[in-house]
Tab-separated table of C-alpha atoms and ligand atoms in Angstrom:
chain	number	residue	atom	x	y	z
A	1	MET	CA	17.420	139.765	74.092
A	2	ARG	CA	15.742	136.473	74.910
A	3	MET	CA	17.921	133.391	74.881
A	4	LEU	CA	17.142	129.701	75.296
A	5	VAL	CA	19.938	127.348	76.306
A	6	LEU	CA	19.483	123.624	75.857
A	7	GLY	CA	21.413	122.280	78.831
A	8	GLY	CA	22.985	125.006	80.909
A	9	THR	CA	23.858	123.412	84.232
A	10	ARG	CA	27.210	121.645	83.867
A	11	PHE	CA	30.051	123.655	82.307
A	12	LEU	CA	29.859	125.531	79.010
A	13	GLY	CA	26.109	125.962	79.318
A	14	ARG	CA	26.586	127.612	82.694
A	15	ALA	CA	29.075	130.041	81.192
A	16	VAL	CA	26.734	130.861	78.311
A	17	VAL	CA	23.944	131.634	80.762
A	18	ALA	CA	26.246	133.734	82.968
A	19	SER	CA	27.440	135.705	79.965
A	20	ALA	CA	23.887	136.400	78.846
A	21	LEU	CA	22.735	137.454	82.317
A	22	ALA	CA	25.732	139.778	82.628
A	23	ARG	CA	24.371	141.652	79.601
A	24	GLY	CA	20.923	141.906	81.068
A	25	TRP	CA	19.421	139.345	78.703
A	26	GLN	CA	16.569	137.039	79.646
A	27	ALA	CA	17.731	133.442	79.834
A	28	THR	CA	15.753	130.214	79.839
A	29	VAL	CA	17.429	126.845	80.315
A	30	PHE	CA	15.955	123.491	79.373
A	31	ASN	CA	17.222	120.308	81.018
A	32	ARG	CA	15.995	117.386	83.110
A	33	GLY	CA	16.996	118.974	86.414
A	34	ARG	CA	19.461	116.209	87.244
A	35	SER	CA	22.858	117.825	86.753
A	36	GLY	CA	22.478	120.781	89.053
A	37	SER	CA	20.673	124.069	89.292
A	38	LEU	CA	21.566	127.674	88.655
A	39	ALA	CA	21.529	130.772	90.808
A	40	GLY	CA	18.547	133.092	90.411
A	41	GLY	CA	17.637	135.164	87.413
A	42	VAL	CA	17.117	132.249	85.046
A	43	THR	CA	13.907	130.565	83.974
A	44	GLU	CA	14.417	126.813	84.345
A	45	VAL	CA	12.223	124.523	82.269
A	46	HIS	CA	12.551	120.831	82.969
A	47	GLY	CA	12.051	118.160	80.345
A	48	ASP	CA	13.838	115.493	78.348
A	49	ARG	CA	15.125	116.603	74.964
A	50	ARG	CA	14.633	113.066	73.699
A	51	LYS	CA	10.882	113.503	73.975
A	52	ILE	CA	9.371	115.474	71.102
A	53	GLU	CA	6.377	116.455	73.238
A	54	ASN	CA	8.745	118.069	75.779
A	55	LEU	CA	10.422	120.020	72.977
A	56	GLU	CA	7.040	121.122	71.656
A	57	GLN	CA	5.955	122.326	75.104
A	58	LEU	CA	9.219	124.218	75.301
A	59	ALA	CA	8.665	125.776	71.872
A	60	SER	CA	5.357	127.210	73.064
A	61	ARG	CA	7.371	129.440	75.429
A	62	GLY	CA	9.189	131.103	72.515
A	63	PRO	CA	10.124	132.932	70.440
A	64	TRP	CA	13.761	133.594	71.309
A	65	ASP	CA	16.370	135.759	69.677
A	66	ILE	CA	18.939	133.032	70.205
A	67	VAL	CA	18.681	129.303	70.884
A	68	VAL	CA	21.898	127.509	71.840
A	69	ASP	CA	22.158	123.725	71.785
A	70	VAL	CA	25.150	123.276	74.061
A	71	PRO	CA	25.398	119.554	74.853
A	72	GLY	CA	23.910	117.800	71.820
A	73	VAL	CA	25.856	114.853	70.407
A	74	ILE	CA	23.430	112.204	69.088
A	75	PRO	CA	22.440	113.409	65.600
A	76	ALA	CA	18.719	112.586	65.756
A	77	GLU	CA	18.453	114.311	69.124
A	78	VAL	CA	20.136	117.426	67.765
A	79	ARG	CA	17.973	117.230	64.628
A	80	ASP	CA	14.729	117.037	66.595
A	81	ALA	CA	15.624	119.994	68.785
A	82	ALA	CA	16.563	122.088	65.748
A	83	ARG	CA	13.442	121.014	63.847
A	84	VAL	CA	11.114	121.990	66.690
A	85	LEU	CA	12.925	125.070	68.003
A	86	ALA	CA	14.595	126.757	65.017
A	87	PRO	CA	11.240	128.123	63.749
A	88	HIS	CA	11.035	129.984	67.073
A	89	ALA	CA	14.593	131.306	67.006
A	90	GLY	CA	16.324	134.248	65.352
A	91	ARG	CA	19.683	132.455	65.520
A	92	TYR	CA	20.268	128.783	66.168
A	93	VAL	CA	23.647	127.894	67.640
A	94	PHE	CA	25.099	124.406	67.859
A	95	VAL	CA	28.196	123.627	69.926
A	96	SER	CA	30.135	121.039	67.973
A	97	SER	CA	33.798	120.109	68.452
A	98	VAL	CA	37.097	119.860	66.592
A	99	SER	CA	36.437	116.128	66.863
A	100	ALA	CA	33.978	116.577	63.989
A	101	TYR	CA	36.986	116.797	61.652
A	102	ARG	CA	37.934	113.539	60.027
A	103	ASP	CA	41.639	114.309	60.290
A	104	TRP	CA	41.781	115.633	63.851
A	105	PRO	CA	43.998	114.993	65.804
A	106	ALA	CA	46.271	113.377	63.216
A	107	HIS	CA	46.614	116.522	61.117
A	108	PRO	CA	46.197	120.284	61.450
A	109	VAL	CA	42.661	121.507	60.707
A	110	ASP	CA	40.888	124.671	59.668
A	111	GLU	CA	37.217	125.178	58.874
A	112	GLY	CA	37.763	123.910	55.323
A	113	SER	CA	39.081	120.548	56.471
A	114	PRO	CA	36.853	117.561	55.744
A	115	ARG	CA	34.627	116.389	58.534
A	116	HIS	CA	33.583	112.858	59.352
A	117	ASP	CA	30.802	111.330	57.304
A	118	GLY	CA	28.011	111.907	59.765
A	119	ASP	CA	24.466	110.630	59.466
A	120	PRO	CA	22.083	113.419	60.554
A	121	ASP	CA	19.326	110.926	61.317
A	122	LEU	CA	21.352	108.449	63.297
A	123	ASP	CA	19.657	107.616	66.581
A	124	VAL	CA	20.924	105.684	69.573
A	125	ASP	CA	19.814	105.611	73.198
A	126	THR	CA	23.287	105.990	74.632
A	127	TRP	CA	26.863	106.208	73.449
A	128	ASP	CA	30.261	105.576	74.897
A	129	TRP	CA	33.372	107.771	74.809
A	130	GLY	CA	35.579	104.752	74.182
A	131	ALA	CA	33.677	103.741	71.038
A	132	GLY	CA	35.182	106.432	68.814
A	133	VAL	CA	31.758	107.737	67.817
A	134	TYR	CA	31.921	111.223	69.328
A	135	GLY	CA	33.453	112.862	66.236
A	136	PRO	CA	31.170	111.181	63.678
A	137	TYR	CA	28.140	111.944	65.856
A	138	LYS	CA	29.077	115.609	66.164
A	139	ALA	CA	29.562	115.708	62.378
A	140	GLY	CA	26.132	114.144	61.835
A	141	ALA	CA	24.631	116.585	64.314
A	142	GLU	CA	26.144	119.490	62.367
A	143	VAL	CA	24.548	118.202	59.171
A	144	ALA	CA	21.220	117.980	60.976
A	145	VAL	CA	21.484	121.573	62.190
A	146	GLU	CA	22.461	122.754	58.708
A	147	ARG	CA	19.400	121.040	57.307
A	148	GLU	CA	16.903	122.095	59.978
A	149	ALA	CA	18.117	125.598	60.841
A	150	GLY	CA	19.375	126.641	57.407
A	151	GLY	CA	20.796	130.146	57.234
A	152	GLN	CA	20.047	130.885	60.898
A	153	ARG	CA	22.705	128.532	62.108
A	154	LEU	CA	25.958	129.262	63.860
A	155	ILE	CA	28.227	126.312	64.542
A	156	VAL	CA	31.260	126.470	66.809
A	157	ARG	CA	33.941	123.802	67.005
A	158	PRO	CA	35.928	124.289	70.188
A	159	GLY	CA	39.105	122.410	70.980
A	160	VAL	CA	39.849	121.711	74.632
A	161	ILE	CA	37.839	123.957	76.949
A	162	LEU	CA	39.039	124.655	80.493
A	163	GLY	CA	37.899	126.909	83.320
A	164	PRO	CA	35.648	127.065	86.378
A	165	TRP	CA	33.095	124.232	86.597
A	166	GLU	CA	35.170	121.941	84.371
A	167	TYR	CA	34.023	118.421	85.157
A	168	SER	CA	36.220	116.249	82.913
A	169	GLY	CA	39.133	116.492	85.361
A	170	ARG	CA	41.759	117.950	83.045
A	171	LEU	CA	42.997	121.217	84.498
A	172	THR	CA	41.465	120.365	87.839
A	173	TRP	CA	43.652	117.243	88.089
A	174	TRP	CA	46.779	119.212	87.303
A	175	LEU	CA	45.917	121.855	89.884
A	176	GLU	CA	45.064	119.276	92.502
A	177	ARG	CA	48.287	117.332	91.904
A	178	ILE	CA	50.547	120.352	91.798
A	179	SER	CA	48.974	121.839	94.917
A	180	ARG	CA	50.301	118.820	96.841
A	181	GLY	CA	53.830	119.936	95.951
A	182	GLY	CA	57.055	118.007	95.459
A	183	ARG	CA	58.417	116.557	92.236
A	184	PHE	CA	55.773	115.643	89.712
A	185	ILE	CA	55.808	114.029	86.292
A	186	ALA	CA	55.527	116.470	83.398
A	187	PRO	CA	54.819	114.871	80.027
A	188	GLY	CA	56.879	115.089	76.868
A	189	HIS	CA	58.666	118.346	76.162
A	190	PRO	CA	58.329	121.682	77.998
A	191	ALA	CA	58.041	123.548	74.683
A	192	GLN	CA	55.126	121.400	73.481
A	193	ALA	CA	52.530	123.837	72.188
A	194	ILE	CA	48.973	123.546	73.538
A	195	GLN	CA	45.885	125.619	72.817
A	196	PRO	CA	43.098	125.198	75.372
A	197	VAL	CA	40.506	127.945	75.596
A	198	ASP	CA	38.649	129.409	78.529
A	199	VAL	CA	35.022	128.388	78.870
A	200	ARG	CA	34.020	132.023	79.464
A	201	ASP	CA	35.663	133.112	76.208
A	202	VAL	CA	33.828	130.415	74.267
A	203	ALA	CA	30.568	131.516	75.867
A	204	ARG	CA	31.197	135.166	75.128
A	205	PHE	CA	32.036	134.476	71.497
A	206	VAL	CA	28.936	132.346	71.015
A	207	ILE	CA	26.568	134.978	72.220
A	208	ASP	CA	28.422	137.944	70.712
A	209	GLN	CA	28.312	136.252	67.334
A	210	ALA	CA	24.724	135.161	67.634
A	211	ALA	CA	23.635	138.623	68.785
A	212	ALA	CA	25.434	140.200	65.839
A	213	GLY	CA	23.595	137.896	63.472
A	214	GLY	CA	26.657	135.779	62.753
A	215	THR	CA	26.234	132.512	60.923
A	216	GLY	CA	28.658	129.936	59.654
A	217	VAL	CA	31.305	127.804	61.321
A	218	TYR	CA	34.146	128.744	63.655
A	219	ASN	CA	36.964	126.796	65.236
A	220	LEU	CA	37.643	127.994	68.769
A	221	ALA	CA	41.149	127.456	70.079
A	222	ALA	CA	43.983	129.607	71.384
A	223	PRO	CA	46.496	130.890	68.830
A	224	ILE	CA	48.779	128.076	67.692
A	225	GLY	CA	52.049	128.257	69.586
A	226	ARG	CA	50.951	130.922	72.096
A	227	ASP	CA	50.921	128.509	75.040
A	228	THR	CA	53.160	125.618	76.018
A	229	PHE	CA	52.887	122.713	78.413
A	230	ALA	CA	55.632	124.280	80.530
A	231	GLY	CA	53.589	127.476	80.676
A	232	LEU	CA	50.521	125.566	81.799
A	233	LEU	CA	52.409	123.853	84.604
A	234	ALA	CA	54.149	127.066	85.651
A	235	ALA	CA	50.736	128.715	85.849
A	236	CYS	CA	49.494	125.864	88.058
A	237	ILE	CA	52.499	126.300	90.362
A	238	ALA	CA	51.956	130.050	90.504
A	239	ALA	CA	48.225	129.744	91.144
A	240	THR	CA	48.517	127.167	93.907
A	241	GLY	CA	51.679	128.638	95.432
A	242	ALA	CA	52.975	125.083	95.735
A	243	ASN	CA	56.602	124.158	96.108
A	244	ALA	CA	56.433	121.801	93.130
A	245	THR	CA	58.999	120.824	90.506
A	246	PRO	CA	58.239	119.278	87.121
A	247	VAL	CA	60.242	116.231	86.126
A	248	TRP	CA	60.002	116.209	82.342
A	249	THR	CA	59.569	112.666	81.138
A	250	ASP	CA	59.752	111.701	77.491
A	251	ASP	CA	56.856	110.214	75.566
A	252	ALA	CA	58.450	106.787	75.185
A	253	THR	CA	58.947	106.473	78.947
A	254	LEU	CA	55.340	107.434	79.625
A	255	GLU	CA	54.116	104.971	77.045
A	256	ALA	CA	56.324	102.191	78.419
A	257	ALA	CA	54.847	102.861	81.861
A	258	GLY	CA	51.426	101.984	80.446
A	259	LEU	CA	49.988	105.489	80.578
A	260	TRP	CA	47.142	106.567	78.313
A	261	GLU	CA	47.440	109.601	76.093
A	262	TRP	CA	44.968	112.412	76.644
A	263	THR	CA	44.090	111.377	80.185
A	264	GLN	CA	47.234	110.103	81.968
A	265	PRO	CA	48.214	112.823	82.441
A	266	PRO	CA	45.468	115.088	81.114
A	267	LEU	CA	46.257	116.933	77.876
A	268	TRP	CA	49.279	114.773	77.006
A	269	ARG	CA	48.763	113.796	73.382
A	270	ARG	CA	51.269	113.191	70.633
A	271	ALA	CA	49.247	113.251	67.398
A	272	ALA	CA	50.668	115.976	65.173
A	273	GLY	CA	47.447	117.922	64.706
A	274	THR	CA	46.226	117.884	68.301
A	275	TRP	CA	47.315	121.439	68.971
A	276	ARG	CA	47.237	122.724	65.399
A	277	VAL	CA	43.641	123.906	65.254
A	278	ASP	CA	43.483	127.047	63.136
A	279	ALA	CA	41.095	129.563	64.692
A	280	THR	CA	42.096	132.529	62.520
A	281	ARG	CA	38.519	132.980	61.350
A	282	ALA	CA	37.265	133.373	64.916
A	283	PHE	CA	40.059	135.804	65.838
A	284	ALA	CA	38.986	137.963	62.896
A	285	ALA	CA	35.451	137.846	64.335
A	286	ARG	CA	36.676	139.112	67.741
A	287	PHE	CA	37.274	135.874	69.548
A	288	VAL	CA	39.748	136.896	72.221
A	289	PRO	CA	41.154	134.002	74.240
A	290	ARG	CA	42.382	135.286	77.599
A	291	PRO	CA	45.873	134.303	78.807
A	292	LEU	CA	46.080	130.689	79.918
A	293	ARG	CA	47.453	131.763	83.299
A	294	ALA	CA	44.194	133.647	83.967
A	295	THR	CA	42.148	130.520	83.230
A	296	VAL	CA	44.384	128.515	85.543
A	297	ALA	CA	44.268	131.067	88.364
A	298	ASP	CA	40.499	131.459	88.150
A	299	THR	CA	39.940	127.715	88.048
A	300	TRP	CA	42.052	127.253	91.171
A	301	ALA	CA	40.173	130.090	92.884
A	302	TRP	CA	36.906	128.408	91.948
A	303	MET	CA	38.091	125.000	93.216
A	304	ARG	CA	38.855	126.637	96.551
A	305	THR	CA	35.295	127.850	96.906
A	306	GLY	CA	34.255	124.270	97.587
A	307	GLN	CA	31.761	124.252	94.719
A	308	ARG	CA	31.653	120.847	93.122
A	309	PRO	CA	31.332	120.303	89.369
A	310	PHE	CA	28.956	117.855	87.722
A	311	ASN	CA	29.948	114.349	88.787
A	312	ASP	CA	31.206	112.770	85.553
A	313	PRO	CA	32.608	109.233	85.777
A	314	ARG	CA	35.189	110.217	83.150
A	315	ALA	CA	36.922	112.432	85.695
A	316	ALA	CA	38.216	109.315	87.441
A	317	LEU	CA	40.064	108.353	84.262
A	318	HIS	CA	42.160	111.514	84.357
A	319	GLY	CA	45.496	111.679	86.078
A	320	ILE	CA	48.610	109.577	86.506
A	321	PRO	CA	47.962	106.720	88.941
A	322	THR	CA	49.980	107.286	92.122
A	323	ASP	CA	51.912	104.020	91.920
A	324	ILE	CA	53.040	104.733	88.361
A	325	GLU	CA	54.011	108.271	89.253
A	326	GLU	CA	56.100	107.043	92.175
A	327	ARG	CA	57.894	104.535	89.958
A	328	LEU	CA	58.596	107.126	87.288
A	329	LEU	CA	59.874	109.656	89.816
A	330	ALA	CA	62.106	107.053	91.444
A	331	ALA	CA	63.503	106.037	88.051
A	332	ALA	CA	64.134	109.666	87.172
A	333	ALA	CA	65.925	110.237	90.495
A	334	ASN	CA	68.095	107.141	89.968
A	335	GLY	CA	68.921	108.254	86.453
A	336	ARG	CA	69.957	111.633	87.763
A	337	ALA	CA	72.163	110.104	90.427
A	338	SER	CA	73.946	107.691	88.073
B	401	NAP	N1	34.847	120.218	77.359
B	401	NAP	C1	35.526	120.352	76.246
B	401	NAP	O1	36.775	120.413	76.250
B	401	NAP	C2	34.782	120.441	74.933
B	401	NAP	C3	35.501	120.615	73.761
B	401	NAP	C4	34.807	120.730	72.547
B	401	NAP	C5	33.432	120.661	72.536
B	401	NAP	N2	32.757	120.482	73.688
B	401	NAP	C6	31.307	120.431	73.635
B	401	NAP	O2	30.822	121.454	74.484
B	401	NAP	C7	29.589	121.041	75.053
B	401	NAP	C8	29.751	121.125	76.536
B	401	NAP	O3	28.686	120.616	77.215
B	401	NAP	P1	28.455	120.899	78.776
B	401	NAP	O4	28.264	119.563	79.438
B	401	NAP	O5	29.485	121.805	79.273
B	401	NAP	O6	27.027	121.615	78.656
B	401	NAP	P2	26.019	122.137	79.757
B	401	NAP	O7	24.892	122.709	78.988
B	401	NAP	O8	26.688	122.987	80.770
B	401	NAP	O9	25.551	120.803	80.514
B	401	NAP	C9	24.900	119.739	79.862
B	401	NAP	C10	23.390	119.911	80.041
B	401	NAP	O10	22.637	118.997	79.285
B	401	NAP	C11	21.492	118.619	80.061
B	401	NAP	N3	20.967	117.359	79.549
B	401	NAP	C12	21.625	116.192	79.430
B	401	NAP	N4	20.801	115.253	78.907
B	401	NAP	C13	19.606	115.860	78.697
B	401	NAP	C14	18.350	115.418	78.181
B	401	NAP	N5	18.163	114.149	77.754
B	401	NAP	N6	17.338	116.309	78.098
B	401	NAP	C15	17.506	117.575	78.516
B	401	NAP	N7	18.663	118.054	79.005
B	401	NAP	C16	19.713	117.208	79.092
B	401	NAP	C17	22.070	118.540	81.470
B	401	NAP	O11	21.072	118.643	82.459
B	401	NAP	P3	20.302	117.358	83.087
B	401	NAP	O12	21.332	116.272	83.263
B	401	NAP	O13	19.789	117.898	84.372
B	401	NAP	O14	19.257	117.020	82.117
B	401	NAP	C18	22.946	119.781	81.484
B	401	NAP	O15	22.201	120.929	81.805
B	401	NAP	C19	29.311	119.662	74.523
B	401	NAP	O16	28.537	119.750	73.344
B	401	NAP	C20	30.694	119.152	74.154
B	401	NAP	O17	30.633	118.151	73.147
B	401	NAP	C21	33.391	120.368	74.884
């Protein structure tokens, strides 16, 4: 099998490449060469996906059995890649997101839920996470892939992805904090369900499906209710071996302290549909999310190798600021004593 990965050097793309190489496939990655490089065995082609001439030069290296657009967000950029490369691909895969759903995270979603109105031809030079455009852009990008790649397309909509090489600072912040030991702030309720998935399981599903000729759309999330926040934190304690104790702190207290959902601390989010992403369709197609504790343990083991992930400024936004944590812990201790 010959596979082309647009991207490939930060997180999910790396896992897709590793999964392909483990099967003995030939892998080519296309990126600008800024975010990092890969170990041997991969053909690296450097270029800017925003330049049509770079995409056309890339296309001349085809055909491929599978092309995977891992990082695309801006619709016109995703459109152009699909327009130029899909004619040289057996299967064309686009990595979208649950954010493409109009109602996520307010409400539960499955693949039939409405998505944002996305413009497949929308073009911008840059975009900002804070602007609320990520979901509509991913939706527009999906429309572009549907139009340009037709029946060859496979679209996956992962929820939160964790694992080795994660650069957003979600699980890595929790592991780092818990490894320092002591009492730490745990958000909301221990039984709060969560459903992150392992990056390696997403990668495996993508290429299994593409290789089997799969098309269509799949949510990718762990089974609803399988994992809890308490389980995540217990796994972090077990992995790090730290002498650490969660101090469960209710949502109202966290909000009153000025903390931001989703990032402070990572994965704390109250919207009712956040962790109600129905991935039944993917499970029926042999998507097998490994236990969360395995993701946690492997991520900690990877962090201890000293390898550094892609340097994303968003990582600095993740985590409870130390001064706020100290205040909350002191208040909790006083409350316990009184
Ligand atoms: N993390 C999550 O929880 C989560 C959840 C749902 C969906 N997703 C989606 O999953 C995907 C994950 O992406 P990733 O960052 O892990 O992918 P990746 O493929 O590992 O890394 C991103 C790649 O894009 C390349 N790139 C960036 N700009 C480029 C340009 N103009 N031209 C050519 N190459 C360019 C980067 O290399 P250079 O910088 O060297 O060019 C890098 O190789 C995204 O689509 C994200 O929306 C993530």
